[in-house]
Amino acid sequence: MIKFENLYKSFGKNDVLKGIDIHFDHQGITAILGPNGSGKTTLIKCLLGLVLPDSGEIFFDKEKTLNQFEYRHHIAHLPQIARFPENLTALEIIDMITDLREGATRVEELIEMFDLKKELNKKMGTLSGGNRQKVNLLIALMYDTPAIILDEPSTGLDPVAIINLKQFLREEKAKGKLILITTHMMSFVEEMADNIAFLLEGKIYFDASLQQILADHNETNLERAIAKILHADLKKEVHV
Amino acid sequence: MFKIFKYSFFDMIRNRWMFIYMGFFLLVTTVLLMLSNDVTKVIISLTNIIQVLTPLIGILFGTMYYYSSREFIELLLTQPLSRKSVFAGVYLGLAMSLSLSLVLGVTIPMLFFGVFTSSALSTFLTLLAMSVVLSIVFSLLAFLIAIRYEDKTKGFGVAIFTWLFFGIIYDGIFLMLLLVFKEYPLEKLTITLTFFNPIDLARILIILKLEISAMMGYTGAVLQKFLGSLNGTILITVMLTLWTVIPFALMLRKANKKDF
């Protein structure tokens, strides 16, 4: 469904993506992991068309995405840092997007899920960090799309909201959707992810199923398995 | 694009600075009309005010509006909308509301003085056209600058310098050139240099319309002598159109290549 082909991107002298080759065809949840600055957000922004790659191609449903916009009808995207017009209320923003995009939404369901009723008429600038993230999630997920991409969804959320979000994602997964998530919360990944794509210094370091990674390294804990992989590699380099 | 334009336009006309801008022109036009009952004279005074103020307000307000709409623009860009329609929509909302405030501010007092039945009607319409074009050109330059510079302080600095350049520095350089090369025929150079400054173009357009040779200055006189009032007017109109079309295309191109 989503395919990155030899993707390069640099910001000035900073090479962020150095030849990303990966495809996400399997339904279910894939966690995109990697240390800070490894290019996770840039990769997602490239897919959304917010950042333009220097070279390489991105395909969504076998069609190139560069300079296209229709394909975004099929992607729900949660940005890492939510940027909203501060002088508008959440409700005004939701209304604006429904007006611009048209089609059926599931706003009511999401308002209920995140308990946002009381916050809807407050200006975005006055909302707390957690509530902002809830509105961010609501706006991202309000359309029923075959692909869902969430950049750090759990940031600032309270435990109840996280539980609800997980439940929501499980239901979406059951519908056969493709879900990509970046996060630093390993417990979230262990609980939710089917596959893991690990980015390191702008390249895909490994791409495998969660079970496979744990089995290959004889670990029950993902954090340790990843540390093992990175450590083994470092040793190899030193040895050479 | 139309829906984005609608949001941007209504967001702008609710802005109190738009009311202040309109109020300023209402006041100035009314006072000028009270001081002199001659509509033509008021138009000349307004020309002088507009040629300084509309570029300044256009470029400052444009830069300010772009920076304050960055979040709105980024939100829109993640939606299934083309970049061109997002930027064209947001820009047109700004340009239309700026022009509307100005046109209303000048026209309302003029209506009470019967400008639509006076002989100065066509000159008045030229004045309105000139002020709208200047607003469009300078708010476009503002968008170009603000898209180029992420840093607000830099953006505002460049914007103010751009206004200063077209409003004052350009004429200074122009004058120096005329003085230094006064031994040579300078007509072609004069006409060419005028084309590169929208403020000069707009001013000469009105002066050609008024046919007041005393106010024309060298450029106006050269234009009238070589091209005649009609051809001069046509040529200036073409150049001013280019001044709106080219920066607009450039702005969309720049927006299309920007990373967010």
CSV table of C-alpha atoms in Angstrom, one decimal, chain B residues 6-254:
chain,number,residue,atom,x,y,z
B,6,LYS,CA,-13.6,32.2,2.2
B,7,TYR,CA,-12.0,31.3,5.5
B,8,SER,CA,-9.0,33.5,5.0
B,9,PHE,CA,-11.2,36.4,3.9
B,10,PHE,CA,-13.6,36.2,6.8
B,11,ASP,CA,-10.7,35.8,9.2
B,12,MET,CA,-9.2,38.9,7.9
B,13,ILE,CA,-12.2,41.2,7.8
B,14,ARG,CA,-12.9,40.4,11.4
B,15,ASN,CA,-9.4,41.7,12.2
B,16,ARG,CA,-9.5,45.0,13.9
B,17,TRP,CA,-6.5,46.3,11.9
B,18,MET,CA,-8.6,46.1,8.8
B,19,PHE,CA,-11.2,48.4,10.4
B,20,ILE,CA,-8.4,50.8,11.5
B,21,TYR,CA,-7.1,50.8,8.0
B,22,MET,CA,-10.5,51.5,6.5
B,23,GLY,CA,-11.2,54.1,9.2
B,24,PHE,CA,-8.0,55.9,8.4
B,25,PHE,CA,-8.9,56.3,4.7
B,26,LEU,CA,-12.5,57.3,5.7
B,27,LEU,CA,-11.1,60.0,7.9
B,28,VAL,CA,-8.4,61.3,5.5
B,29,THR,CA,-10.7,61.3,2.5
B,30,THR,CA,-13.5,63.1,4.4
B,31,VAL,CA,-11.1,65.7,5.8
B,32,LEU,CA,-9.5,66.3,2.4
B,33,LEU,CA,-13.0,66.7,0.8
B,34,MET,CA,-14.0,69.2,3.5
B,35,LEU,CA,-10.8,71.2,3.0
B,36,SER,CA,-11.2,71.3,-0.7
B,37,ASN,CA,-14.4,70.8,-2.6
B,38,ASP,CA,-12.5,70.0,-5.7
B,39,VAL,CA,-12.6,66.2,-6.2
B,40,THR,CA,-9.6,66.3,-8.6
B,41,LYS,CA,-7.5,68.0,-6.0
B,42,VAL,CA,-8.5,65.5,-3.4
B,43,ILE,CA,-7.6,62.7,-5.8
B,44,ILE,CA,-4.1,64.2,-6.2
B,45,SER,CA,-3.6,64.4,-2.5
B,46,LEU,CA,-4.9,60.9,-2.1
B,47,THR,CA,-2.5,59.7,-4.8
B,48,ASN,CA,0.4,61.0,-2.7
B,49,ILE,CA,-0.9,59.3,0.4
B,50,ILE,CA,-1.8,56.0,-1.3
B,51,GLN,CA,1.5,55.6,-3.1
B,52,VAL,CA,3.4,55.6,0.2
B,53,LEU,CA,0.9,53.9,2.5
B,54,THR,CA,-0.6,51.1,0.5
B,55,PRO,CA,2.8,49.5,-0.3
B,56,LEU,CA,3.8,49.9,3.3
B,57,ILE,CA,0.6,48.4,4.8
B,58,GLY,CA,0.4,45.8,2.1
B,59,ILE,CA,3.9,44.5,2.8
B,60,LEU,CA,3.8,44.7,6.6
B,61,PHE,CA,0.3,43.2,6.8
B,62,GLY,CA,1.1,40.5,4.3
B,63,THR,CA,4.2,39.4,6.2
B,64,MET,CA,2.3,39.6,9.5
B,65,TYR,CA,-0.6,37.6,8.1
B,66,TYR,CA,1.6,34.9,6.6
B,67,TYR,CA,3.4,34.4,9.9
B,68,SER,CA,0.3,34.3,11.9
B,69,SER,CA,-1.4,31.9,9.4
B,70,ARG,CA,1.5,29.4,9.4
B,71,GLU,CA,-0.4,27.0,11.7
B,72,PHE,CA,-3.5,27.3,9.6
B,73,ILE,CA,-1.6,26.7,6.4
B,74,GLU,CA,0.2,23.6,7.9
B,75,LEU,CA,-3.1,22.2,9.0
B,76,LEU,CA,-4.5,22.7,5.5
B,77,LEU,CA,-1.5,21.1,3.9
B,78,THR,CA,-2.1,17.8,5.6
B,79,GLN,CA,-5.6,17.7,4.2
B,80,PRO,CA,-6.3,16.5,0.7
B,81,LEU,CA,-5.9,19.9,-0.9
B,82,SER,CA,-3.3,21.0,-3.4
B,83,ARG,CA,-0.6,23.3,-2.2
B,84,LYS,CA,-1.5,25.7,-5.0
B,85,SER,CA,-5.1,26.0,-3.8
B,86,VAL,CA,-4.0,26.5,-0.2
B,87,PHE,CA,-1.6,29.3,-0.9
B,88,ALA,CA,-3.7,30.9,-3.6
B,89,GLY,CA,-6.8,30.8,-1.3
B,90,VAL,CA,-5.0,32.2,1.8
B,91,TYR,CA,-3.3,34.9,-0.3
B,92,LEU,CA,-6.4,36.0,-2.1
B,93,GLY,CA,-8.3,36.3,1.2
B,94,LEU,CA,-5.7,38.7,2.4
B,95,ALA,CA,-5.5,40.7,-0.9
B,96,MET,CA,-9.2,41.0,-1.2
B,97,SER,CA,-9.8,42.2,2.4
B,98,LEU,CA,-6.9,44.7,2.2
B,99,SER,CA,-8.3,46.0,-1.1
B,100,LEU,CA,-11.8,46.1,0.2
B,101,SER,CA,-10.9,48.1,3.3
B,102,LEU,CA,-9.1,50.6,1.2
B,103,VAL,CA,-11.7,50.9,-1.5
B,104,LEU,CA,-14.5,51.3,1.0
B,105,GLY,CA,-12.5,53.8,3.0
B,106,VAL,CA,-11.9,56.1,0.0
B,107,THR,CA,-15.2,55.5,-1.8
B,108,ILE,CA,-17.7,56.1,0.9
B,109,PRO,CA,-16.9,59.8,1.6
B,110,MET,CA,-16.4,60.3,-2.2
B,111,LEU,CA,-20.0,59.1,-2.8
B,112,PHE,CA,-21.4,61.9,-0.6
B,113,PHE,CA,-19.5,64.4,-2.7
B,114,GLY,CA,-21.0,63.0,-5.8
B,115,VAL,CA,-17.9,61.6,-7.4
B,116,PHE,CA,-20.0,59.3,-9.6
B,117,THR,CA,-21.6,62.2,-11.4
B,118,SER,CA,-18.5,64.4,-11.5
B,119,SER,CA,-16.1,64.7,-14.5
B,120,ALA,CA,-13.4,63.2,-12.3
B,121,LEU,CA,-15.0,59.8,-12.2
B,122,SER,CA,-12.6,58.1,-14.5
B,123,THR,CA,-9.6,59.5,-12.6
B,124,PHE,CA,-11.1,58.4,-9.4
B,125,LEU,CA,-11.6,54.9,-10.8
B,126,THR,CA,-7.9,54.9,-11.9
B,127,LEU,CA,-6.9,55.9,-8.3
B,128,LEU,CA,-8.9,53.0,-6.9
B,129,ALA,CA,-7.4,50.6,-9.5
B,130,MET,CA,-3.9,51.9,-8.6
B,131,SER,CA,-4.4,51.4,-4.9
B,132,VAL,CA,-5.8,47.9,-5.4
B,133,VAL,CA,-2.9,47.0,-7.6
B,134,LEU,CA,-0.3,48.4,-5.2
B,135,SER,CA,-2.0,46.4,-2.3
B,136,ILE,CA,-1.9,43.2,-4.4
B,137,VAL,CA,1.8,43.7,-5.5
B,138,PHE,CA,3.1,44.5,-2.1
B,139,SER,CA,1.2,41.8,-0.2
B,140,LEU,CA,2.5,39.3,-2.8
B,141,LEU,CA,6.0,40.5,-2.2
B,142,ALA,CA,5.3,40.0,1.5
B,143,PHE,CA,4.2,36.4,0.9
B,144,LEU,CA,7.3,35.8,-1.1
B,145,ILE,CA,9.5,37.2,1.7
B,146,ALA,CA,7.7,35.4,4.5
B,147,ILE,CA,7.8,32.0,2.6
B,148,ARG,CA,11.5,32.5,2.1
B,149,TYR,CA,12.4,33.4,5.7
B,150,GLU,CA,11.3,31.2,8.5
B,151,ASP,CA,12.6,33.7,11.0
B,152,LYS,CA,10.0,36.4,11.6
B,153,THR,CA,12.5,39.1,12.5
B,154,LYS,CA,14.5,38.5,9.3
B,155,GLY,CA,11.3,38.4,7.3
B,156,PHE,CA,10.0,41.8,8.7
B,157,GLY,CA,13.5,43.3,8.2
B,158,VAL,CA,13.5,42.3,4.5
B,159,ALA,CA,9.9,43.4,4.1
B,160,ILE,CA,10.6,46.9,5.5
B,161,PHE,CA,13.7,47.2,3.4
B,162,THR,CA,11.8,46.2,0.2
B,163,TRP,CA,9.3,48.9,0.9
B,164,LEU,CA,12.1,51.4,1.5
B,165,PHE,CA,13.8,50.3,-1.6
B,166,PHE,CA,10.8,50.8,-3.9
B,167,GLY,CA,9.5,53.8,-2.1
B,168,ILE,CA,12.7,55.8,-1.6
B,169,ILE,CA,16.0,54.2,-2.5
B,170,TYR,CA,15.0,53.3,-6.0
B,171,ASP,CA,14.1,56.9,-6.8
B,172,GLY,CA,17.4,58.0,-5.3
B,173,ILE,CA,19.4,55.7,-7.5
B,174,PHE,CA,17.3,56.7,-10.4
B,175,LEU,CA,18.0,60.3,-9.8
B,176,MET,CA,21.7,59.7,-9.4
B,177,LEU,CA,21.8,57.9,-12.7
B,178,LEU,CA,20.0,60.7,-14.4
B,179,LEU,CA,22.5,63.2,-12.9
B,180,VAL,CA,25.6,61.2,-13.7
B,181,PHE,CA,24.6,60.5,-17.3
B,182,LYS,CA,22.9,63.8,-18.0
B,183,GLU,CA,25.2,64.2,-21.1
B,184,TYR,CA,23.6,61.1,-22.7
B,185,PRO,CA,20.1,60.5,-24.1
B,186,LEU,CA,18.3,58.9,-21.2
B,187,GLU,CA,14.8,58.4,-22.4
B,188,LYS,CA,15.0,54.7,-22.9
B,189,LEU,CA,16.8,54.1,-19.6
B,190,THR,CA,14.2,56.2,-17.9
B,191,ILE,CA,11.3,54.3,-19.3
B,192,THR,CA,13.0,50.9,-18.6
B,193,LEU,CA,13.8,51.8,-15.0
B,194,THR,CA,10.2,53.0,-14.4
B,195,PHE,CA,9.0,49.5,-15.4
B,196,PHE,CA,10.8,47.9,-12.5
B,197,ASN,CA,9.2,50.0,-9.8
B,198,PRO,CA,5.4,49.4,-9.3
B,199,ILE,CA,5.0,52.5,-7.2
B,200,ASP,CA,6.4,54.7,-10.0
B,201,LEU,CA,4.2,52.9,-12.5
B,202,ALA,CA,1.1,53.5,-10.4
B,203,ARG,CA,1.9,57.1,-9.8
B,204,ILE,CA,2.6,57.9,-13.5
B,205,LEU,CA,-0.6,56.1,-14.5
B,206,ILE,CA,-2.7,58.6,-12.4
B,207,ILE,CA,-0.6,61.6,-13.5
B,208,LEU,CA,-1.0,60.7,-17.2
B,209,LYS,CA,-4.8,60.4,-16.5
B,210,LEU,CA,-4.8,63.9,-14.9
B,211,GLU,CA,-2.5,65.3,-17.6
B,212,ILE,CA,-0.9,67.7,-15.1
B,213,SER,CA,2.5,68.3,-16.6
B,214,ALA,CA,3.7,70.1,-13.5
B,215,MET,CA,3.4,66.9,-11.4
B,216,MET,CA,4.7,64.5,-14.0
B,217,GLY,CA,8.4,64.9,-13.4
B,218,TYR,CA,10.9,63.7,-15.9
B,219,THR,CA,9.6,60.1,-16.2
B,220,GLY,CA,6.1,61.2,-16.8
B,221,ALA,CA,7.1,63.8,-19.3
B,222,VAL,CA,9.3,61.3,-21.2
B,223,LEU,CA,6.5,58.7,-21.2
B,224,GLN,CA,4.0,61.2,-22.5
B,225,LYS,CA,6.3,62.6,-25.1
B,226,PHE,CA,7.4,59.3,-26.5
B,227,LEU,CA,4.3,57.2,-26.1
B,228,GLY,CA,1.4,59.7,-25.7
B,229,SER,CA,-1.1,59.5,-22.9
B,230,LEU,CA,-3.0,56.6,-24.3
B,231,ASN,CA,-0.1,54.4,-25.3
B,232,GLY,CA,1.7,55.3,-22.1
B,233,THR,CA,-1.4,54.2,-20.1
B,234,ILE,CA,-1.7,50.9,-22.0
B,235,LEU,CA,2.0,50.1,-21.5
B,236,ILE,CA,1.9,50.9,-17.8
B,237,THR,CA,-1.3,48.8,-17.4
B,238,VAL,CA,0.5,45.9,-19.1
B,239,MET,CA,3.5,46.3,-16.9
B,240,LEU,CA,1.4,46.5,-13.7
B,241,THR,CA,-0.4,43.4,-14.8
B,242,LEU,CA,2.9,41.6,-15.1
B,243,TRP,CA,3.8,42.9,-11.7
B,244,THR,CA,0.9,41.0,-10.2
B,245,VAL,CA,1.0,37.9,-12.4
B,246,ILE,CA,4.8,37.2,-12.1
B,247,PRO,CA,5.1,37.5,-8.3
B,248,PHE,CA,1.9,35.4,-7.9
B,249,ALA,CA,3.3,32.6,-10.1
B,250,LEU,CA,6.7,32.9,-8.2
B,251,MET,CA,4.9,32.7,-4.9
B,252,LEU,CA,3.0,29.5,-5.9
B,253,ARG,CA,6.3,28.0,-7.2
B,254,LYS,CA,8.1,28.8,-4.0
